[in-house]
mmCIF file of C-alpha atoms and ligand atoms in Angstrom:
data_model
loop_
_atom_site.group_PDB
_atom_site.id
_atom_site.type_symbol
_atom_site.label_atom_id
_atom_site.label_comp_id
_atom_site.label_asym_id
_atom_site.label_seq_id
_atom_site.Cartn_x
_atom_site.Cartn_y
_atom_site.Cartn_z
ATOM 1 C CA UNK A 115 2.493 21.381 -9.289
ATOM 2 C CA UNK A 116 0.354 18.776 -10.526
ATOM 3 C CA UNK A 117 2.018 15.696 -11.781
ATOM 4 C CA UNK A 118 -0.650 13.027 -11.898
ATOM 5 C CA UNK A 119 -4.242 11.539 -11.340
ATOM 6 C CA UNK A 120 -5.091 8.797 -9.271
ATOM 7 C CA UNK A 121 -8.732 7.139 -9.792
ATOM 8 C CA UNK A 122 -11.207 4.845 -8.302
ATOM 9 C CA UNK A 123 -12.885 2.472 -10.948
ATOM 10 C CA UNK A 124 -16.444 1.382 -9.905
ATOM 11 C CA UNK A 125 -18.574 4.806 -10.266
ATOM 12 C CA UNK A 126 -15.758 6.565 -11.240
ATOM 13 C CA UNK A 127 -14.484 5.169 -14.728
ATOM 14 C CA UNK A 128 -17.656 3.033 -15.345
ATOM 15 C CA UNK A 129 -20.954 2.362 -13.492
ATOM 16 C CA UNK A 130 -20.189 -1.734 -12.452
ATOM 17 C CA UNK A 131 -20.913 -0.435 -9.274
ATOM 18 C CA UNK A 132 -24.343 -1.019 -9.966
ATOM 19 C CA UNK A 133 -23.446 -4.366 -10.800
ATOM 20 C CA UNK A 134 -21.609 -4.848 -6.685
ATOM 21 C CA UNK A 135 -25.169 -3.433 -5.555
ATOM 22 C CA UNK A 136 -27.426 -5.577 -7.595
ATOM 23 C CA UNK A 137 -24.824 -8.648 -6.630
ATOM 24 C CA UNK A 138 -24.758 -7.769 -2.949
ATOM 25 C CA UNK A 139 -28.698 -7.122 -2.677
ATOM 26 C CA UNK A 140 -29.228 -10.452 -4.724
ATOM 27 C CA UNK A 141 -26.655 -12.393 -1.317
ATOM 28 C CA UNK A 142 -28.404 -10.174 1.242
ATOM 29 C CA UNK A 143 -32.210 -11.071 0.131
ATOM 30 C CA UNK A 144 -30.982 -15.128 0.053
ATOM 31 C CA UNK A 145 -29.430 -14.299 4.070
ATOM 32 C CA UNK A 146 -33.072 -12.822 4.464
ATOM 33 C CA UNK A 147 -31.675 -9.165 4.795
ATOM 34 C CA UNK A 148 -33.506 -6.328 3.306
ATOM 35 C CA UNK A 149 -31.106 -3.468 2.335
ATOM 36 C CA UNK A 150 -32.626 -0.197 1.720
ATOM 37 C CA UNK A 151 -30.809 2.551 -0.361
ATOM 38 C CA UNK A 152 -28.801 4.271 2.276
ATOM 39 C CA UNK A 153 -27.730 0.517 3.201
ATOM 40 C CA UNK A 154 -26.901 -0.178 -0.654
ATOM 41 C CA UNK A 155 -24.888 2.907 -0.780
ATOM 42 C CA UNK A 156 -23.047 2.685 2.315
ATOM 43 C CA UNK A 157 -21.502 -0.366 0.436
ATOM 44 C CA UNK A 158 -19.545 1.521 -1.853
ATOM 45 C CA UNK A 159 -16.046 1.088 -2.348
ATOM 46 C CA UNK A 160 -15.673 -1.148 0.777
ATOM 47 C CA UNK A 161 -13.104 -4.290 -0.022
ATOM 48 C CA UNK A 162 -15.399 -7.931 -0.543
ATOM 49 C CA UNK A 163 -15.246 -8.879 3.418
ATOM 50 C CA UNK A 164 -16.005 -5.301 4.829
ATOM 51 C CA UNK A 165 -19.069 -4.915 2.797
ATOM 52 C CA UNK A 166 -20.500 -8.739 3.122
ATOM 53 C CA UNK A 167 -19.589 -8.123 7.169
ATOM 54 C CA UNK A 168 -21.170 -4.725 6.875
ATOM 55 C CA UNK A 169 -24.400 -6.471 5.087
ATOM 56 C CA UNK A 170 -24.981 -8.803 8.458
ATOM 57 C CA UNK A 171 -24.883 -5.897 10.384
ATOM 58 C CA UNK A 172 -27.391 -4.260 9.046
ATOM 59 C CA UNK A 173 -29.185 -7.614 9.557
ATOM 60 C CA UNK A 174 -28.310 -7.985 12.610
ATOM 61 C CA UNK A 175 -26.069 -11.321 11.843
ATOM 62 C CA UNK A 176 -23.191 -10.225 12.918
ATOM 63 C CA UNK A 177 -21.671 -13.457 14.909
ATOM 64 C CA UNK A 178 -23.836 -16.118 12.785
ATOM 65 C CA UNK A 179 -21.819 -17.248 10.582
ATOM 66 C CA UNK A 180 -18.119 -19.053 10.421
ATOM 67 C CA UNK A 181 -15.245 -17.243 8.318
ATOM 68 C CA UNK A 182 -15.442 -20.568 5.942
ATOM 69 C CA UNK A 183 -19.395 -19.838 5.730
ATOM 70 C CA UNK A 184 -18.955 -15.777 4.954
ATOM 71 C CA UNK A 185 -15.901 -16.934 2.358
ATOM 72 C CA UNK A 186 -18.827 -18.980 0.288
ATOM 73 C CA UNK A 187 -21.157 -16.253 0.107
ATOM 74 C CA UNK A 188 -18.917 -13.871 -0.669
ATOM 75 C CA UNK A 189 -17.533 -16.122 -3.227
ATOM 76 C CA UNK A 190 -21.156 -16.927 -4.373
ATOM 77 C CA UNK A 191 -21.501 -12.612 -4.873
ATOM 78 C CA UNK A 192 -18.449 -12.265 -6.608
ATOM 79 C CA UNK A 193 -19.448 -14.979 -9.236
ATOM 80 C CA UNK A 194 -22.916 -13.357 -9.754
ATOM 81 C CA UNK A 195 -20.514 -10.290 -10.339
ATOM 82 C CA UNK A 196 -18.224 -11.743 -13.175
ATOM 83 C CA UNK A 197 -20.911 -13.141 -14.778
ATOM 84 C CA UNK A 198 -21.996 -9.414 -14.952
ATOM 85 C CA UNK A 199 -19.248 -7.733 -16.280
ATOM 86 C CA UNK A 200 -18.146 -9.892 -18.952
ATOM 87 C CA UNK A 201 -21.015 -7.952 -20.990
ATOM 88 C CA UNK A 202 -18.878 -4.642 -20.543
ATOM 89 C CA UNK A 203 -17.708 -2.638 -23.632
ATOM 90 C CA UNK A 204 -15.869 0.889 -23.990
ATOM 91 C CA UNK A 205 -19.546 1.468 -24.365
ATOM 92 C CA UNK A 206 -19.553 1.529 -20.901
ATOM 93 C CA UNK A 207 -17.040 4.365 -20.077
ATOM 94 C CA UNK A 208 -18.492 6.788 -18.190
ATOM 95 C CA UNK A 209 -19.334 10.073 -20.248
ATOM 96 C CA UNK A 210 -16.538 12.762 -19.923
ATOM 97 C CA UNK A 211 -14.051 10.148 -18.884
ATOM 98 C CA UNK A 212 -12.330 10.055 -22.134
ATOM 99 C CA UNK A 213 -11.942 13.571 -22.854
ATOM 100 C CA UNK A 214 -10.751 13.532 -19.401
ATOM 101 C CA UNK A 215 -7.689 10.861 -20.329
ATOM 102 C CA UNK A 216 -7.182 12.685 -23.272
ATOM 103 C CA UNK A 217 -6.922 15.736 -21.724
ATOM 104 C CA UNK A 218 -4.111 14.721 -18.939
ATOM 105 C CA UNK A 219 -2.106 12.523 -21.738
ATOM 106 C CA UNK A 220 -1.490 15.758 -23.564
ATOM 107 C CA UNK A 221 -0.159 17.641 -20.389
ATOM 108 C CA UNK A 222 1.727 14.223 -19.956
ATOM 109 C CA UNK A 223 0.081 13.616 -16.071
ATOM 110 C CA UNK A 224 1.314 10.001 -15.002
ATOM 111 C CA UNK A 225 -2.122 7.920 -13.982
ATOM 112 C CA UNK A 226 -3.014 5.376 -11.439
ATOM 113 C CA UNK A 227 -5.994 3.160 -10.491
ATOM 114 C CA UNK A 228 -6.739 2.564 -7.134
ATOM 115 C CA UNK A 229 -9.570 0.073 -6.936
ATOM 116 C CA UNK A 230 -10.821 -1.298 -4.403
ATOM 117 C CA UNK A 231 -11.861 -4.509 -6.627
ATOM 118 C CA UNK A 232 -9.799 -7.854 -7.196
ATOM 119 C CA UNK A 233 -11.508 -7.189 -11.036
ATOM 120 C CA UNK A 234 -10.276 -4.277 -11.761
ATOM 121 C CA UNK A 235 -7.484 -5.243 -14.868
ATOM 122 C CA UNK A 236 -10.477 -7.421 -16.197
ATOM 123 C CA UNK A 237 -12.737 -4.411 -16.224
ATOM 124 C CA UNK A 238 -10.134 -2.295 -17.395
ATOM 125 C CA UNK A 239 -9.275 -4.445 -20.222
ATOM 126 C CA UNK A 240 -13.453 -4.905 -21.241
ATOM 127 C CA UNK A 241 -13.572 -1.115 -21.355
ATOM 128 C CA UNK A 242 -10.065 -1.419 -23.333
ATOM 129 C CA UNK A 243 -8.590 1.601 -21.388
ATOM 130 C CA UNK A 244 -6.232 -0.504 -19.518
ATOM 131 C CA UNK A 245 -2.779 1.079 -21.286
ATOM 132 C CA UNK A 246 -3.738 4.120 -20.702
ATOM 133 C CA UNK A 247 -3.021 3.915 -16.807
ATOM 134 C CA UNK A 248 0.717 4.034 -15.589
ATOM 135 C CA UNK A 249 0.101 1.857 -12.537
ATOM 136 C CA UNK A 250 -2.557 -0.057 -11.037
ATOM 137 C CA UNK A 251 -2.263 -0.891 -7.515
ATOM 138 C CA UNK A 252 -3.107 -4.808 -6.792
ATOM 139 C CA UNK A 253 -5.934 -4.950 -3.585
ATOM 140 C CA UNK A 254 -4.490 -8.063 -3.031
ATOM 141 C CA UNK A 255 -1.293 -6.109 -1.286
ATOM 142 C CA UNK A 256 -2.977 -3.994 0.877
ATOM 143 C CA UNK A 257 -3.468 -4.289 4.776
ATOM 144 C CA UNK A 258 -6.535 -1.985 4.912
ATOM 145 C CA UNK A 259 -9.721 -1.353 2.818
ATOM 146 C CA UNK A 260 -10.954 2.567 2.571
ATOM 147 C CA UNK A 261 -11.345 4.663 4.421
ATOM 148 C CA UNK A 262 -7.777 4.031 5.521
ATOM 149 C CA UNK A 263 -5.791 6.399 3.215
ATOM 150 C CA UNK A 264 -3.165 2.797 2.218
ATOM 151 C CA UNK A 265 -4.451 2.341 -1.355
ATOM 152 C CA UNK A 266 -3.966 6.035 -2.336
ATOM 153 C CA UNK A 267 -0.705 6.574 -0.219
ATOM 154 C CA UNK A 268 0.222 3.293 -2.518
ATOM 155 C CA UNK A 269 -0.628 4.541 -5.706
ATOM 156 C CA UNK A 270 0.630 8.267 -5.439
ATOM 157 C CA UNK A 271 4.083 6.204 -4.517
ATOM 158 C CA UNK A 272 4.056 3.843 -7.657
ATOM 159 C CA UNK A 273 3.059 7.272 -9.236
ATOM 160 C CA UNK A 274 6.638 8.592 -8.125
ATOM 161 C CA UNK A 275 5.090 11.772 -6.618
ATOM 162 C CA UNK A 276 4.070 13.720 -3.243
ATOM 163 C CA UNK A 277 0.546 14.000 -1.904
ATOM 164 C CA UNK A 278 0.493 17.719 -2.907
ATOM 165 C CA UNK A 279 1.341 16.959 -6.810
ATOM 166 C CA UNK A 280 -1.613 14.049 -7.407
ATOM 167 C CA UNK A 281 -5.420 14.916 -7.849
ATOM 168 C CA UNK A 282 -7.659 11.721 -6.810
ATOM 169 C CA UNK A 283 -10.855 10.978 -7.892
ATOM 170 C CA UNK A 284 -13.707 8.900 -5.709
ATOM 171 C CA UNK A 285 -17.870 8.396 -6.183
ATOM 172 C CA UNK A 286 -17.576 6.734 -2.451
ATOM 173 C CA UNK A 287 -17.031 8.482 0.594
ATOM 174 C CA UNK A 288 -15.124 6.054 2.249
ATOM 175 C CA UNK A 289 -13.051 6.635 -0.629
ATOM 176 C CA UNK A 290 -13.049 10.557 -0.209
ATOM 177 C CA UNK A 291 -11.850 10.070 3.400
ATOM 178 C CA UNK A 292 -8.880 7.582 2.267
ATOM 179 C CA UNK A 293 -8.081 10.920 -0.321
ATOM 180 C CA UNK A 294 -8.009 12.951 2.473
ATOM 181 C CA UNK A 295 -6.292 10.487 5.021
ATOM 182 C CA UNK A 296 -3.555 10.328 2.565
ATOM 183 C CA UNK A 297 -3.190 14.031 2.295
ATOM 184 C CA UNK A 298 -4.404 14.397 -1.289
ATOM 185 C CA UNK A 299 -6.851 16.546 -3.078
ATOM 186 C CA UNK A 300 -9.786 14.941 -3.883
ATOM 187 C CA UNK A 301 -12.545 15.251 -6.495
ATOM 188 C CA UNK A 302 -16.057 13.659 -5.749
ATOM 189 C CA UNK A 303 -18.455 12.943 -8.128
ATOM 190 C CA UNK A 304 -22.021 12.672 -6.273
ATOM 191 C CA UNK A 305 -23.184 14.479 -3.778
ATOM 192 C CA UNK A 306 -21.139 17.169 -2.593
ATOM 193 C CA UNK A 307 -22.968 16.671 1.295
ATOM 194 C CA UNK A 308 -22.507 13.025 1.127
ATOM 195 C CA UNK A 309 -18.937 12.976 -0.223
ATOM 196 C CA UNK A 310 -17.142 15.582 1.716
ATOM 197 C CA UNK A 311 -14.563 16.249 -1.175
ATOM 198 C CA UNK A 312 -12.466 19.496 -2.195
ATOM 199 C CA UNK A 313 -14.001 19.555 -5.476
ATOM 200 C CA UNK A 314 -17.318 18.118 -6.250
ATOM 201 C CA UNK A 315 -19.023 17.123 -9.556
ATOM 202 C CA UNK A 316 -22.878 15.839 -9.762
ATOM 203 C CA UNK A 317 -21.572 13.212 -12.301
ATOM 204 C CA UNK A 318 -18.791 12.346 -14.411
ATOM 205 C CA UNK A 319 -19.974 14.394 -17.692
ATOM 206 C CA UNK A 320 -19.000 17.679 -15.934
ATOM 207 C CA UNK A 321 -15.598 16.445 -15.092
ATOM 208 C CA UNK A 322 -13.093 19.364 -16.765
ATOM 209 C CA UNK A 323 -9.297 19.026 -15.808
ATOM 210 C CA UNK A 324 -8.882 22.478 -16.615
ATOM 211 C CA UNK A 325 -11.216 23.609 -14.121
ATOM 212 C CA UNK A 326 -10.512 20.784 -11.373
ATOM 213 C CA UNK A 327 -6.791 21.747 -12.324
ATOM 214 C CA UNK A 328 -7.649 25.259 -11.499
ATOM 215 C CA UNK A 329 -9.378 24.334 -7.818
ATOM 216 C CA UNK A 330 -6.560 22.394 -6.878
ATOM 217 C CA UNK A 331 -3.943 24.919 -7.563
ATOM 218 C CA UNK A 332 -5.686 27.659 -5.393
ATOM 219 C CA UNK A 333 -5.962 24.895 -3.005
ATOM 220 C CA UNK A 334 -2.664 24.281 -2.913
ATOM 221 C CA UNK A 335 -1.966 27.654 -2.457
ATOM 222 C CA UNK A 336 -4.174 28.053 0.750
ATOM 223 C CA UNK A 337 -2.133 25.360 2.036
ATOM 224 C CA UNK A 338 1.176 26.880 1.963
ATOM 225 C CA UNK A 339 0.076 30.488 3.468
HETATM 226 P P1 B16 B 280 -14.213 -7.000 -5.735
HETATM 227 P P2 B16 B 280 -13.751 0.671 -6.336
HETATM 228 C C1 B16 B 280 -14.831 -1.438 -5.150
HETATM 229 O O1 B16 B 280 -14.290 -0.850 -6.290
HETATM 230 C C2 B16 B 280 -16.350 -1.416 -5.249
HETATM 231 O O2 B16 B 280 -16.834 -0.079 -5.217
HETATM 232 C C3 B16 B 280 -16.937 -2.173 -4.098
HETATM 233 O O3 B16 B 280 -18.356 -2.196 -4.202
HETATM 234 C C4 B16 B 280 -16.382 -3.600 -4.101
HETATM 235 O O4 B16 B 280 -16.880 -4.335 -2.992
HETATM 236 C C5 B16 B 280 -14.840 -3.539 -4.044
HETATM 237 O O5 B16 B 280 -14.365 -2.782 -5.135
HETATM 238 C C6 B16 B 280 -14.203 -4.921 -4.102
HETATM 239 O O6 B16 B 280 -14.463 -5.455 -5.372
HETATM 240 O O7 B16 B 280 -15.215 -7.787 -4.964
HETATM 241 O O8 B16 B 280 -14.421 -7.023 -7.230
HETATM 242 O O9 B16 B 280 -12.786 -7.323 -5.358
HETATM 243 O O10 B16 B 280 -14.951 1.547 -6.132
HETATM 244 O O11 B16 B 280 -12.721 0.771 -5.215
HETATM 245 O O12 B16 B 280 -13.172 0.767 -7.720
HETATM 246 MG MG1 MG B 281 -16.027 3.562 -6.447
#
């Protein structure tokens, strides 16, 4: 029985993921790396370090800098980042996402937020949705970045509930495969090729927890016969 949703933030609750790209892209261009679009996406949802180390592999940079030296730039990136998103405003919820909150309030589902960014509470609390989430796991405790299924595992736990009573929600697909490492049915909003998810949605305005509600449950039931 379902008992509770578990999101991702960035491309998920609101688009600052196209403020990590822009950021990233801006660090990568200064490192003399070009990053095409398949490069830029393949960025999503990683933690800081994974996607600055991914960034000077795709530049083939791999051993050129010191940890101190990559700890700068990524530093540099994440301030070009904050500067970004203290311009955010419920304005910036994603469409459907509030019907979507409404919606599991009133069949009282518990919700988590399992983000991937160190910024999450202070893009939670721009958006002024932050009360609305039972539990918000803190990056800063986890061993592993996605794809490793840890941050969902963690927040299903906070949650209180099994993998099999929790519905998670991802725009990444290293974030679909940590939903699916941890045993938990996952809904992707993208591409449905790309993402690899149970239940797919081209973007967040066609997000109905009736009808995801009504995927999982058969899905569920596939799983026990
Ligand atoms: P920060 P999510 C992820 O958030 C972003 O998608 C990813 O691009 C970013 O590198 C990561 O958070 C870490 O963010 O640098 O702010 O700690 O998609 O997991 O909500
Ligand atoms: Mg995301």
């Amino acid at each position: 029985m379902l008992k509770g949703l578990i999101f991702d933030l960035d491309g998920v609750l609101t688009n600052s993921a196209r403020f990590h790209l822009s950021a990233w892209n801006d660090l990568a261009k200064e490192l003399g790396i070009t990053l095409d679009s398949k490069q830029l996406d393949a960025l999503r949802g990683l933690s800081r370090m994974d996607s600055l180390n991914l960034i000077l592999e795709f530049g083939n940079q791999t051993d050129k800098y010191s940890e101190a030296e990559k700890e700068k730039f990524a530093a540099k990136k994440n301030a070009n980042f904050v500067a970004c998103i203290q311009k955010m405003t419920p304005d910036d919820i994603l469409p459907g996402i509030m019907q979507l909150l409404k919606d599991a309030k009133a069949q009282n589902l518990k919700m988590a937020i399992a983000s991937a960014s160190k910024n999450a509470p202070t893009i939670l609390n721009k958006l002024d949705i932050i009360d609305e989430f039972d539990e918000i796991v803190d990056p800063a405790t986890l061993h592993h970045g996605k794809p490793d299924p840890e941050i969902y595992v963690r927040a299903q736990e906070l949650l209180g509930l099994k993998p099999d009573e929790v519905i998670s929600f991802e725009d990444a697909a290293a974030g679909v495969q940590a939903i699916k490492a941890a045993n938990q049915f996952a809904v992707g909003i993208g591409d449905a090729d790309v993402l690899k998810a149970d239940y797919t949605v081209s973007d967040t305005s066609k997000l109905n927890l009736k009808e995801i509600e009504t995927a999982f449950n058969k899905y569920q039931e596939s799983r026990e016969s």
